[in-house]
Structures are given as C-alpha cells and as structure tokens.
Amino acid sequence: MVIHQLKILLLKDIRLELKQKYAINGILLYVLSTVFVSFLSFERILDGKTWNALFWIILLFSAVNAVSKSFVQEGQPRQLYYYTIVSPLALILSKILYNALLMGIISLLCFGAFVVFLGNMVESTPLFLFTILLGGWGFSGVLTMVSAIASRTSNNFALMAILSFPVVLPILLIVMKVTNAALNGGGFADNWSPLMALFLLNIMIAALASVLFPYLWKD
Amino acid sequence: MEFKKNWWKYLGGLLILYSIIAGLLMKVPELPIIRESIRNLFFHVCMWFAMIAIMGVSAVQSIMYLRNMKRETDIAASEAAFTGLLFGFLGITTGMIWANFTWGTPWTNDPQLNGAAVSILIYLAYAVLRSSIDEEQKRARISAVYNVFAFVLFIVFVGVLPRMAAASIHPGKGGNPALGATSLDSMMRLVFYPAIIGWIIVAIIIWNIRRRLKMAQMAQMEMEEE
C-alpha cells in the first residue's frame, strides 16, 4: 500500500520535473555559474583541502536551494488533496527519495564542472563518487525534513538556511573527511567506518522523518 | 512542609557552595600546561552537563507535547530549551577564558568546540522558528518537531563524531594530560561529581521558575483581553 503510493508519488515528481524543467535547469545553472565564479576568483587551486572545502560549500548551498522547493512549489490546496488520499509516510519518503536523486544529479554535475574549471584533484574516483552520492542522500533526508518545517512558516526561504545549517553539519563533516581521504588516494578499506556511520545516519534520519512528519502535516 | 517539598533545591545550592569552596581550596594534582587552571573543571564542564541535561528535558517535553498537545507542555519544552541556551553561553564563555590561558587562543578547531557552537546555533534557530509563527498551536507543534529532530542530530554530533575524530586538544582526549577516566584524581572526583549534580539541579530550578513565569504571563494576558 505504502510502497505503491510511494512509487506513484515519486513518478509524479519526476514527471512533473521533466515536464516543467525550470527547477532542475535553474539549479544546474546555479551550480555551473557558482563554479565559474570560483574559477574566476581562484584561477587555480593547488591545495586539495581548499578544493574539497569549496566543492562542499557549493554543493551545500545548491542543495538548500534545490530541496527548499520541494514543499513550497505545491500550494496549500494540493497539499490538502494529498492529505486526503495518501499516507504521510509515502509522501515524506517519496520526497526524500526524489531529492536524493536530484542531489545525485547535482553533485555529479558539480564534480564535472570542478574537473573542467578547477582541475581534477581526486585520486580515487570510485570512493569519491560513492561518497558524494551517499552524502547527497543524507543531505536530501535532512533538508527535506527541514523544508517541510520551513514551508509551514511565513518566511520560509530565510528560515530554510537558518534551520538547516546546524543540523546538516554532522553529515557535512563526515563526507568532507571521506572525500578528503579520496583526494589523497585513500581507498574504501581505510574509510569504511565513516561510510558506515554515514549510512546508519541516513537510515536514522529517514526513520526520524517518517515518525515526525505526520505531526507537521495536519493543519 | 516547605522544606519537605523543596529539599532538593537546598541540596543543589549546598552542592554548588561545596564545589566552589572545595574547588578553590583543595589540593589539585600538578599537571603540565593546565596547572592551577584545572580548577575550572568544576565550573566549565558542569555547564555542559547541565546544558545537555536540560536540553534532554526539552526534547522529552517536545515528544510529550506531540502526544498530548497541551499548552503547558509546549511552554515547558521551550523554556527548557532557552535555559539550555543560557547554560550553553556560560559554558562557551568559561571555556573560552580557560582556553585563552592554556591553549593561547579562545577558539580553535576541535570536535568539542564545534559541538558547542552547533548546539547554540540549533537552539537559536529554534528561537527564530518560534518567533516566526504567529498561530499558537501551530507554533507549538512545528517547533516541537524541529526540537526533536535537531536534538537527535545534535546528540549524534557530540556523541558519535568526536569519537571518530583522530585528535582533539581537549584535556584527557587524544593523549593529552589530565581529566580522562584514568587520570582524573580521585580527590577531584569528590568535588566534580557533586558539582555536576548541583548545576543540573540549578538548571532545573531556573527552568521551573521560567516555566511558571511564562504560564503566569499568559494567564495575565488572557485576563486583560477579557
């Protein structure tokens, strides 16, 4: 029942996105132009730590921008419609899944833009790609929940940033640690414990979101 | 009768008085770098214990609010969070004074310091969230959800991540001299543990007063409206 609803909601979000396109194009352009601005101001980055920090800062801001739309773009009437036909569990999980996919596309593109403009400093690419995808899922979980909270207030865009930065930090610190290792040529074997911690954290966030979301939902 | 009901408040006051007198007068072990400033252990570290305790109370009250939807539970949760914020600021201030003496700088990159900064940011964000919603029940419900969500992530941040970090310059961590379980002087424990209990009691007293004050203010406002 829930799985079925989840599939329909997820497909609905993807179809809506493919039809309108402005949201994903907008966010991709945002990433590209931010990387380009960093290229103009840095010209070249020699230090792996700076490269890593810049990558995640750009990705964090793009993520906040991309995910904050997820509950706002559908207006109050449509939320009410969902309320009558689907379970809250299906709705929040479909949003988290959809945003995780979106984050995957954004982070891959961001990596591509970094390689083109600022040079490739990653030594072990599989570990790096795996980490940004796992980190994207984590970002999506936290930010989807925060955007659900922020969408209930009057000035949701300002609140989105204030509410999300402190809670997204645990994930950010873990992924930065692992990608830093990937930049220096570390493999999966050396980094399994932070990756495992990140995975468990992602599961925990999804569980917490599905417990708490029903309370946000009813108005 | 009064004493029977309030004995724990007197106990808290006595414990803190004891920790101040004994903490400043007792003999402390001679340790490099920290030296006499080790006495700050009785004050600085207790602020964090009190903060975590009262924020735990706040999270529990928020969970209770989501179950019973009563106004006093919401007030209890929010006033506990603000009391925690007060202790957070005190902890940061005492820590910065201490760090300035021993490390030569008030702020460095250290898991404990990051955790402290994050907790302050979370509860300031909580305060902003509360003030941005006008409708009372909606404010209570949404801020309760954020409180629970943020508290769990905060516990992950301070409880799990520092253990993964390779190094910390905090005393007793990463091979630094001092207050770890193995090197904390047994005499100091006799002051340290009562001081923690004392400050937690004081935090609860402050929370109680704030909560009752808020309830009284709400009642007064309603009377004026009528």
Short mmCIF file of C-alpha atoms in Angstrom, two decimals:
data_model
loop_
_atom_site.label_atom_id
_atom_site.label_comp_id
_atom_site.label_asym_id
_atom_site.label_seq_id
_atom_site.Cartn_x
_atom_site.Cartn_y
_atom_site.Cartn_z
CA MET A 1 0.00 0.00 0.00
CA VAL A 2 2.62 2.49 1.14
CA ILE A 3 5.13 1.19 -1.41
CA HIS A 4 2.56 1.58 -4.17
CA GLN A 5 1.73 5.16 -3.15
CA LEU A 6 5.44 5.92 -2.82
CA LYS A 7 6.07 4.75 -6.37
CA ILE A 8 3.23 6.83 -7.76
CA LEU A 9 4.29 9.96 -5.86
CA LEU A 10 7.91 9.55 -6.93
CA LEU A 11 6.96 9.08 -10.58
CA LYS A 12 4.65 12.08 -10.29
CA ASP A 13 7.52 14.25 -9.02
CA ILE A 14 9.88 13.04 -11.75
CA ARG A 15 7.30 13.54 -14.48
CA LEU A 16 6.46 16.99 -13.18
CA GLU A 17 10.13 17.88 -13.21
CA LEU A 18 10.69 16.56 -16.74
CA LYS A 19 7.68 18.48 -17.95
CA GLN A 20 8.50 21.82 -16.32
CA LYS A 21 12.28 21.55 -16.36
CA TYR A 22 12.82 25.04 -14.99
CA ALA A 23 13.59 23.82 -11.48
CA ILE A 24 16.33 21.40 -12.43
CA ASN A 25 17.72 23.66 -15.15
CA GLY A 26 17.73 26.55 -12.74
CA ILE A 27 19.66 24.63 -10.11
CA LEU A 28 22.13 23.22 -12.64
CA LEU A 29 22.79 26.72 -13.95
CA TYR A 30 23.24 27.85 -10.35
CA VAL A 31 25.92 25.20 -9.80
CA LEU A 32 27.68 25.97 -13.07
CA SER A 33 27.79 29.70 -12.52
CA THR A 34 28.97 29.32 -8.90
CA VAL A 35 31.81 27.06 -10.02
CA PHE A 36 32.64 29.51 -12.79
CA VAL A 37 32.73 32.41 -10.33
CA SER A 38 35.08 30.37 -8.11
CA PHE A 39 37.24 29.69 -11.16
CA LEU A 40 37.41 33.42 -11.93
CA SER A 41 38.31 34.31 -8.36
CA PHE A 42 40.70 31.43 -7.58
CA GLU A 43 42.07 30.82 -11.12
CA ARG A 44 43.86 27.73 -9.88
CA ILE A 45 43.54 25.69 -6.73
CA LEU A 46 46.75 24.00 -5.67
CA ASP A 47 45.64 22.69 -2.32
CA GLY A 48 43.41 19.62 -2.04
CA LYS A 49 41.82 20.84 1.19
CA THR A 50 40.66 24.08 -0.41
CA TRP A 51 39.31 22.19 -3.42
CA ASN A 52 37.37 19.89 -1.10
CA ALA A 53 36.01 22.71 1.06
CA LEU A 54 34.90 24.73 -1.96
CA PHE A 55 33.24 21.69 -3.51
CA TRP A 56 31.13 21.00 -0.44
CA ILE A 57 30.24 24.63 0.22
CA ILE A 58 28.92 25.00 -3.33
CA LEU A 59 27.10 21.67 -3.06
CA LEU A 60 25.57 22.60 0.31
CA PHE A 61 24.15 25.89 -0.96
CA SER A 62 22.86 24.26 -4.15
CA ALA A 63 21.25 21.53 -2.06
CA VAL A 64 19.49 24.04 0.19
CA ASN A 65 18.24 25.86 -2.89
CA ALA A 66 17.12 22.73 -4.69
CA VAL A 67 15.41 20.98 -1.78
CA SER A 68 13.70 24.06 -0.33
CA LYS A 69 11.32 23.96 -3.30
CA SER A 70 10.01 20.51 -2.53
CA PHE A 71 7.13 21.51 -0.30
CA VAL A 72 6.71 25.12 -1.32
CA GLN A 73 6.10 24.65 -5.01
CA GLU A 74 2.96 22.64 -4.36
CA GLY A 75 0.44 25.04 -2.96
CA GLN A 76 -1.87 24.66 0.01
CA PRO A 77 -4.83 23.22 -1.98
CA ARG A 78 -2.74 20.43 -3.44
CA GLN A 79 -1.26 19.60 -0.02
CA LEU A 80 -4.80 19.26 1.25
CA TYR A 81 -5.60 16.96 -1.65
CA TYR A 82 -2.62 14.72 -0.81
CA TYR A 83 -3.71 14.74 2.81
CA THR A 84 -6.96 13.10 1.87
CA ILE A 85 -5.57 10.40 -0.42
CA VAL A 86 -2.05 9.31 0.58
CA SER A 87 -0.31 8.24 3.77
CA PRO A 88 2.21 10.73 5.23
CA LEU A 89 4.87 8.01 5.27
CA ALA A 90 4.62 7.57 1.49
CA LEU A 91 4.73 11.31 0.91
CA ILE A 92 7.84 12.08 3.00
CA LEU A 93 9.75 9.01 1.78
CA SER A 94 8.94 9.80 -1.84
CA LYS A 95 10.17 13.37 -1.34
CA ILE A 96 13.39 12.17 0.32
CA LEU A 97 13.98 9.66 -2.49
CA TYR A 98 13.24 12.22 -5.19
CA ASN A 99 15.55 14.78 -3.60
CA ALA A 100 18.25 12.14 -3.23
CA LEU A 101 18.05 11.53 -6.99
CA LEU A 102 18.13 15.27 -7.62
CA MET A 103 21.14 15.62 -5.31
CA GLY A 104 22.87 12.81 -7.19
CA ILE A 105 22.48 14.66 -10.50
CA ILE A 106 23.54 17.98 -8.96
CA SER A 107 26.63 16.56 -7.26
CA LEU A 108 27.77 14.68 -10.36
CA LEU A 109 27.38 17.84 -12.42
CA CYS A 110 29.16 19.86 -9.76
CA PHE A 111 32.05 17.37 -9.86
CA GLY A 112 32.13 17.60 -13.66
CA ALA A 113 32.22 21.40 -13.54
CA PHE A 114 35.02 21.26 -10.97
CA VAL A 115 37.05 18.93 -13.19
CA VAL A 116 36.59 21.26 -16.17
CA PHE A 117 37.23 24.57 -14.47
CA LEU A 118 39.34 23.90 -11.40
CA GLY A 119 41.14 20.69 -12.34
CA ASN A 120 40.67 17.14 -11.09
CA MET A 121 42.37 16.61 -7.76
CA VAL A 122 40.62 13.34 -6.89
CA GLU A 123 42.93 10.34 -6.75
CA SER A 124 40.44 7.57 -6.02
CA THR A 125 37.39 8.43 -8.10
CA PRO A 126 35.13 5.46 -7.13
CA LEU A 127 35.35 6.32 -3.43
CA PHE A 128 34.72 10.00 -4.18
CA LEU A 129 31.66 9.30 -6.35
CA PHE A 130 30.26 6.82 -3.86
CA THR A 131 30.66 9.33 -1.04
CA ILE A 132 29.02 12.21 -2.85
CA LEU A 133 26.05 10.01 -3.72
CA LEU A 134 25.71 8.75 -0.14
CA GLY A 135 26.20 12.30 1.16
CA GLY A 136 23.57 13.53 -1.30
CA TRP A 137 21.10 11.08 0.19
CA GLY A 138 21.94 12.36 3.67
CA PHE A 139 21.55 16.00 2.61
CA SER A 140 18.24 15.13 1.00
CA GLY A 141 16.92 13.50 4.19
CA VAL A 142 17.78 16.40 6.47
CA LEU A 143 16.88 19.16 4.05
CA THR A 144 13.56 17.60 3.01
CA MET A 145 12.51 17.43 6.65
CA VAL A 146 13.65 20.99 7.32
CA SER A 147 11.91 22.25 4.18
CA ALA A 148 8.71 20.59 5.40
CA ILE A 149 9.14 22.53 8.66
CA ALA A 150 10.05 25.79 6.92
CA SER A 151 7.16 25.55 4.45
CA ARG A 152 4.77 25.87 7.40
CA THR A 153 6.10 29.33 8.29
CA SER A 154 5.59 32.66 6.61
CA ASN A 155 9.19 33.49 5.54
CA ASN A 156 10.32 30.04 4.58
CA PHE A 157 13.37 30.80 2.43
CA ALA A 158 15.27 32.65 5.13
CA LEU A 159 14.30 30.06 7.74
CA MET A 160 15.34 27.18 5.50
CA ALA A 161 19.00 28.22 5.71
CA ILE A 162 18.94 29.05 9.43
CA LEU A 163 17.24 25.80 10.39
CA SER A 164 19.20 23.51 8.12
CA PHE A 165 22.85 24.50 8.55
CA PRO A 166 23.30 23.37 12.15
CA VAL A 167 21.52 20.05 11.60
CA VAL A 168 23.27 19.25 8.32
CA LEU A 169 26.73 19.68 9.88
CA PRO A 170 27.17 16.09 11.16
CA ILE A 171 26.72 14.78 7.62
CA LEU A 172 28.87 17.52 6.13
CA LEU A 173 31.78 16.79 8.47
CA ILE A 174 31.70 13.04 7.73
CA VAL A 175 31.58 13.43 3.93
CA MET A 176 34.30 16.09 3.96
CA LYS A 177 36.53 13.74 5.93
CA VAL A 178 36.00 10.88 3.47
CA THR A 179 36.33 12.94 0.29
CA ASN A 180 39.48 14.50 1.71
CA ALA A 181 40.84 10.97 2.03
CA ALA A 182 39.70 10.24 -1.54
CA LEU A 183 41.61 13.30 -2.72
CA ASN A 184 44.73 11.88 -1.14
CA GLY A 185 44.29 8.44 -2.69
CA GLY A 186 42.64 6.57 0.21
CA GLY A 187 40.56 3.52 -0.67
CA PHE A 188 37.30 2.00 0.58
CA ALA A 189 39.14 -0.21 3.05
CA ASP A 190 40.52 2.73 5.07
CA ASN A 191 37.23 4.60 5.12
CA TRP A 192 34.60 2.00 5.81
CA SER A 193 33.86 3.23 9.35
CA PRO A 194 32.85 6.82 8.44
CA LEU A 195 30.94 5.49 5.41
CA MET A 196 29.11 3.03 7.64
CA ALA A 197 28.37 5.84 10.14
CA LEU A 198 27.03 7.97 7.29
CA PHE A 199 24.84 5.13 6.03
CA LEU A 200 23.39 4.50 9.50
CA LEU A 201 22.87 8.22 9.99
CA ASN A 202 20.93 8.38 6.71
CA ILE A 203 18.71 5.47 7.77
CA MET A 204 18.15 7.13 11.16
CA ILE A 205 17.20 10.45 9.57
CA ALA A 206 14.70 8.76 7.25
CA ALA A 207 13.18 6.90 10.23
CA LEU A 208 13.01 10.09 12.31
CA ALA A 209 11.42 11.97 9.40
CA SER A 210 8.74 9.33 8.93
CA VAL A 211 7.91 9.42 12.65
CA LEU A 212 7.78 13.22 12.87
CA PHE A 213 6.30 14.19 9.50
CA PRO A 214 2.68 13.22 10.33
CA TYR A 215 2.70 15.91 13.04
CA LEU A 216 3.79 18.57 10.58
CA TRP A 217 1.25 17.56 8.10
CA LYS A 218 -2.08 18.02 9.77
CA ASP A 219 -3.10 21.61 9.91
CA MET B 1 6.19 21.42 54.85
CA GLU B 2 8.02 23.83 52.59
CA PHE B 3 11.32 22.14 53.30
CA LYS B 4 9.93 18.70 52.60
CA LYS B 5 8.81 19.82 49.17
CA ASN B 6 11.86 21.89 48.29
CA TRP B 7 14.69 19.92 49.88
CA TRP B 8 16.30 19.21 46.51
CA LYS B 9 16.68 22.92 45.81
CA TYR B 10 18.61 23.39 49.07
CA LEU B 11 20.66 20.32 48.16
CA GLY B 12 21.57 21.91 44.79
CA GLY B 13 22.63 25.15 46.49
CA LEU B 14 24.70 23.27 49.07
CA LEU B 15 26.42 21.14 46.42
CA ILE B 16 27.42 24.19 44.41
CA LEU B 17 28.59 26.04 47.51
CA TYR B 18 30.65 22.97 48.42
CA SER B 19 32.11 22.75 44.91
CA ILE B 20 33.09 26.43 44.94
CA ILE B 21 34.76 26.28 48.37
CA ALA B 22 36.39 22.88 47.94
CA GLY B 23 37.16 23.50 44.28
CA LEU B 24 39.10 26.66 45.01
CA LEU B 25 40.81 25.44 48.21
CA MET B 26 41.62 21.77 47.64
CA LYS B 27 44.99 20.44 46.53
CA VAL B 28 45.00 19.67 42.84
CA PRO B 29 47.48 17.44 41.00
CA GLU B 30 50.40 19.21 39.36
CA LEU B 31 49.95 18.80 35.61
CA PRO B 32 51.83 20.43 32.74
CA ILE B 33 50.09 23.18 30.75
CA ILE B 34 46.87 23.12 32.77
CA ARG B 35 48.37 23.73 36.23
CA GLU B 36 46.05 25.56 38.63
CA SER B 37 43.53 26.30 35.89
CA ILE B 38 42.42 22.68 36.28
CA ARG B 39 40.04 24.03 38.92
CA ASN B 40 37.89 25.36 36.08
CA LEU B 41 36.87 21.73 35.54
CA PHE B 42 34.43 22.14 38.44
CA PHE B 43 32.67 25.01 36.68
CA HIS B 44 33.17 24.84 32.91
CA VAL B 45 32.46 21.13 32.39
CA CYS B 46 29.43 21.26 34.69
CA MET B 47 27.83 23.88 32.42
CA TRP B 48 27.86 21.37 29.57
CA PHE B 49 26.43 18.58 31.69
CA ALA B 50 23.65 20.90 32.85
CA MET B 51 23.03 22.07 29.28
CA ILE B 52 22.78 18.56 27.83
CA ALA B 53 20.52 17.50 30.71
CA ILE B 54 18.11 20.42 30.33
CA MET B 55 18.08 20.06 26.52
CA GLY B 56 17.23 16.40 27.02
CA VAL B 57 14.35 17.56 29.22
CA SER B 58 13.30 19.91 26.44
CA ALA B 59 13.31 17.14 23.83
CA VAL B 60 11.30 14.85 26.12
CA GLN B 61 8.77 17.63 26.73
CA SER B 62 8.50 18.17 22.98
CA ILE B 63 7.77 14.48 22.43
CA MET B 64 5.16 14.70 25.19
CA TYR B 65 3.65 17.75 23.51
CA LEU B 66 3.25 15.85 20.25
CA ARG B 67 1.29 13.26 22.21
CA ASN B 68 -0.88 15.41 24.47
CA MET B 69 -0.98 18.82 22.67
CA LYS B 70 -1.23 20.75 25.96
CA ARG B 71 -0.08 24.33 26.18
CA GLU B 72 1.88 23.86 29.40
CA THR B 73 3.94 21.08 27.84
CA ASP B 74 4.89 23.39 24.99
CA ILE B 75 5.89 26.10 27.44
CA ALA B 76 7.90 23.56 29.42
CA ALA B 77 9.73 22.45 26.27
CA SER B 78 10.54 25.93 25.02
CA GLU B 79 11.61 27.30 28.40
CA ALA B 80 13.86 24.25 28.89
CA ALA B 81 15.46 24.97 25.50
CA PHE B 82 16.06 28.62 26.45
CA THR B 83 17.52 27.57 29.82
CA GLY B 84 19.82 25.21 27.91
CA LEU B 85 20.87 28.11 25.71
CA LEU B 86 21.77 30.12 28.81
CA PHE B 87 23.99 27.30 30.07
CA GLY B 88 25.46 26.92 26.59
CA PHE B 89 26.57 30.55 26.59
CA LEU B 90 28.00 30.16 30.11
CA GLY B 91 29.85 27.01 29.02
CA ILE B 92 31.32 28.73 25.97
CA THR B 93 32.38 31.77 27.99
CA THR B 94 34.07 29.78 30.75
CA GLY B 95 35.65 27.55 28.11
CA MET B 96 36.99 30.48 26.14
CA ILE B 97 38.57 32.03 29.22
CA TRP B 98 40.16 28.70 30.07
CA ALA B 99 41.33 28.07 26.50
CA ASN B 100 42.86 31.52 26.32
CA PHE B 101 45.11 30.61 29.27
CA THR B 102 46.08 27.08 28.32
CA TRP B 103 45.96 26.99 24.51
CA GLY B 104 46.73 30.65 23.93
CA THR B 105 43.60 31.23 21.87
CA PRO B 106 39.92 31.41 22.77
CA TRP B 107 38.76 29.36 19.77
CA THR B 108 40.31 26.50 17.80
CA ASN B 109 39.09 23.72 15.55
CA ASP B 110 38.20 20.95 17.96
CA PRO B 111 35.26 18.48 17.98
CA GLN B 112 34.07 19.66 21.40
CA LEU B 113 34.09 23.31 20.37
CA ASN B 114 32.25 22.52 17.14
CA GLY B 115 29.63 20.62 19.10
CA ALA B 116 29.18 23.59 21.42
CA ALA B 117 28.79 26.01 18.52
CA VAL B 118 26.28 23.72 16.80
CA SER B 119 24.15 23.38 19.92
CA ILE B 120 23.98 27.15 20.28
CA LEU B 121 23.08 27.55 16.59
CA ILE B 122 20.37 24.88 16.81
CA TYR B 123 18.63 26.48 19.77
CA LEU B 124 18.96 30.00 18.36
CA ALA B 125 17.35 28.67 15.17
CA TYR B 126 14.65 27.12 17.36
CA ALA B 127 14.01 30.54 18.90
CA VAL B 128 13.80 32.16 15.45
CA LEU B 129 11.42 29.43 14.26
CA ARG B 130 9.15 30.00 17.24
CA SER B 131 9.02 33.73 16.72
CA SER B 132 8.20 33.36 13.02
CA ILE B 133 4.89 31.55 13.54
CA ASP B 134 2.02 33.56 14.95
CA GLU B 135 -0.62 30.94 15.50
CA GLU B 136 -0.03 29.43 18.93
CA GLN B 137 -0.85 25.78 18.37
CA LYS B 138 0.87 25.65 15.02
CA ARG B 139 3.98 27.23 16.57
CA ALA B 140 3.97 24.70 19.38
CA ARG B 141 3.60 21.71 17.08
CA ILE B 142 6.13 22.73 14.44
CA SER B 143 8.78 23.84 16.91
CA ALA B 144 8.31 20.57 18.81
CA VAL B 145 9.02 18.65 15.61
CA TYR B 146 12.15 20.69 14.95
CA ASN B 147 13.28 20.35 18.56
CA VAL B 148 13.12 16.54 18.48
CA PHE B 149 14.72 16.31 15.04
CA ALA B 150 17.55 18.70 15.91
CA PHE B 151 18.19 17.16 19.34
CA VAL B 152 18.75 13.70 17.86
CA LEU B 153 21.16 15.05 15.26
CA PHE B 154 22.89 17.12 17.94
CA ILE B 155 23.43 14.03 20.09
CA VAL B 156 24.92 12.30 17.05
CA PHE B 157 27.14 15.31 16.53
CA VAL B 158 28.52 15.48 20.06
CA GLY B 159 28.27 11.80 20.96
CA VAL B 160 29.42 9.94 17.87
CA LEU B 161 31.58 12.21 15.75
CA PRO B 162 34.18 13.21 18.39
CA ARG B 163 34.94 9.51 18.86
CA MET B 164 35.65 9.22 15.16
CA ALA B 165 37.93 12.23 15.05
CA ALA B 166 41.57 11.27 15.30
CA ALA B 167 42.65 14.10 17.54
CA SER B 168 41.28 16.58 19.99
CA ILE B 169 43.25 19.02 22.03
CA HIS B 170 40.84 18.81 24.93
CA PRO B 171 42.38 17.58 28.19
CA GLY B 172 42.03 13.84 28.55
CA LYS B 173 41.44 13.33 24.83
CA GLY B 174 43.94 12.26 22.21
CA GLY B 175 46.67 11.53 24.74
CA ASN B 176 46.59 14.96 26.37
CA PRO B 177 47.31 15.13 30.07
CA ALA B 178 44.54 15.27 32.56
CA LEU B 179 40.95 14.62 33.14
CA GLY B 180 40.27 11.32 31.38
CA ALA B 181 38.83 8.43 33.32
CA THR B 182 42.30 7.08 34.02
CA SER B 183 43.98 10.25 35.15
CA LEU B 184 41.26 12.15 36.99
CA ASP B 185 42.44 12.41 40.56
CA SER B 186 40.16 10.60 42.99
CA MET B 187 40.03 13.66 45.26
CA MET B 188 38.87 15.78 42.35
CA ARG B 189 36.06 13.35 41.61
CA LEU B 190 34.75 14.03 45.11
CA VAL B 191 34.19 17.62 44.06
CA PHE B 192 33.48 17.15 40.35
CA TYR B 193 30.53 14.75 40.56
CA PRO B 194 28.64 16.70 43.27
CA ALA B 195 29.24 19.87 41.26
CA ILE B 196 27.63 18.28 38.17
CA ILE B 197 24.58 17.23 40.19
CA GLY B 198 24.40 20.68 41.79
CA TRP B 199 24.43 22.52 38.48
CA ILE B 200 21.85 20.18 36.94
CA ILE B 201 19.59 20.93 39.92
CA VAL B 202 20.14 24.67 39.43
CA ALA B 203 19.25 24.30 35.74
CA ILE B 204 16.02 22.57 36.72
CA ILE B 205 15.22 25.31 39.25
CA ILE B 206 15.77 28.02 36.63
CA TRP B 207 13.63 26.09 34.15
CA ASN B 208 10.86 25.74 36.75
CA ILE B 209 10.86 29.45 37.51
CA ARG B 210 10.88 30.41 33.82
CA ARG B 211 8.08 28.00 33.05
CA ARG B 212 5.86 29.26 35.85
CA LEU B 213 6.61 32.87 34.97
CA LYS B 214 5.61 32.24 31.37
CA MET B 215 2.40 30.50 32.45
CA ALA B 216 1.57 33.44 34.71
CA GLN B 217 2.25 35.93 31.89
CA MET B 218 -0.02 34.01 29.54
CA ALA B 219 -2.78 33.89 32.15
CA GLN B 220 -2.41 37.63 32.76
CA MET B 221 -2.59 38.41 29.04
CA GLU B 222 -5.75 36.38 28.71
CA MET B 223 -7.33 38.17 31.65
CA GLU B 224 -6.50 41.54 30.12
CA GLU B 225 -8.08 40.50 26.85
CA GLU B 226 -11.31 39.69 28.65
#
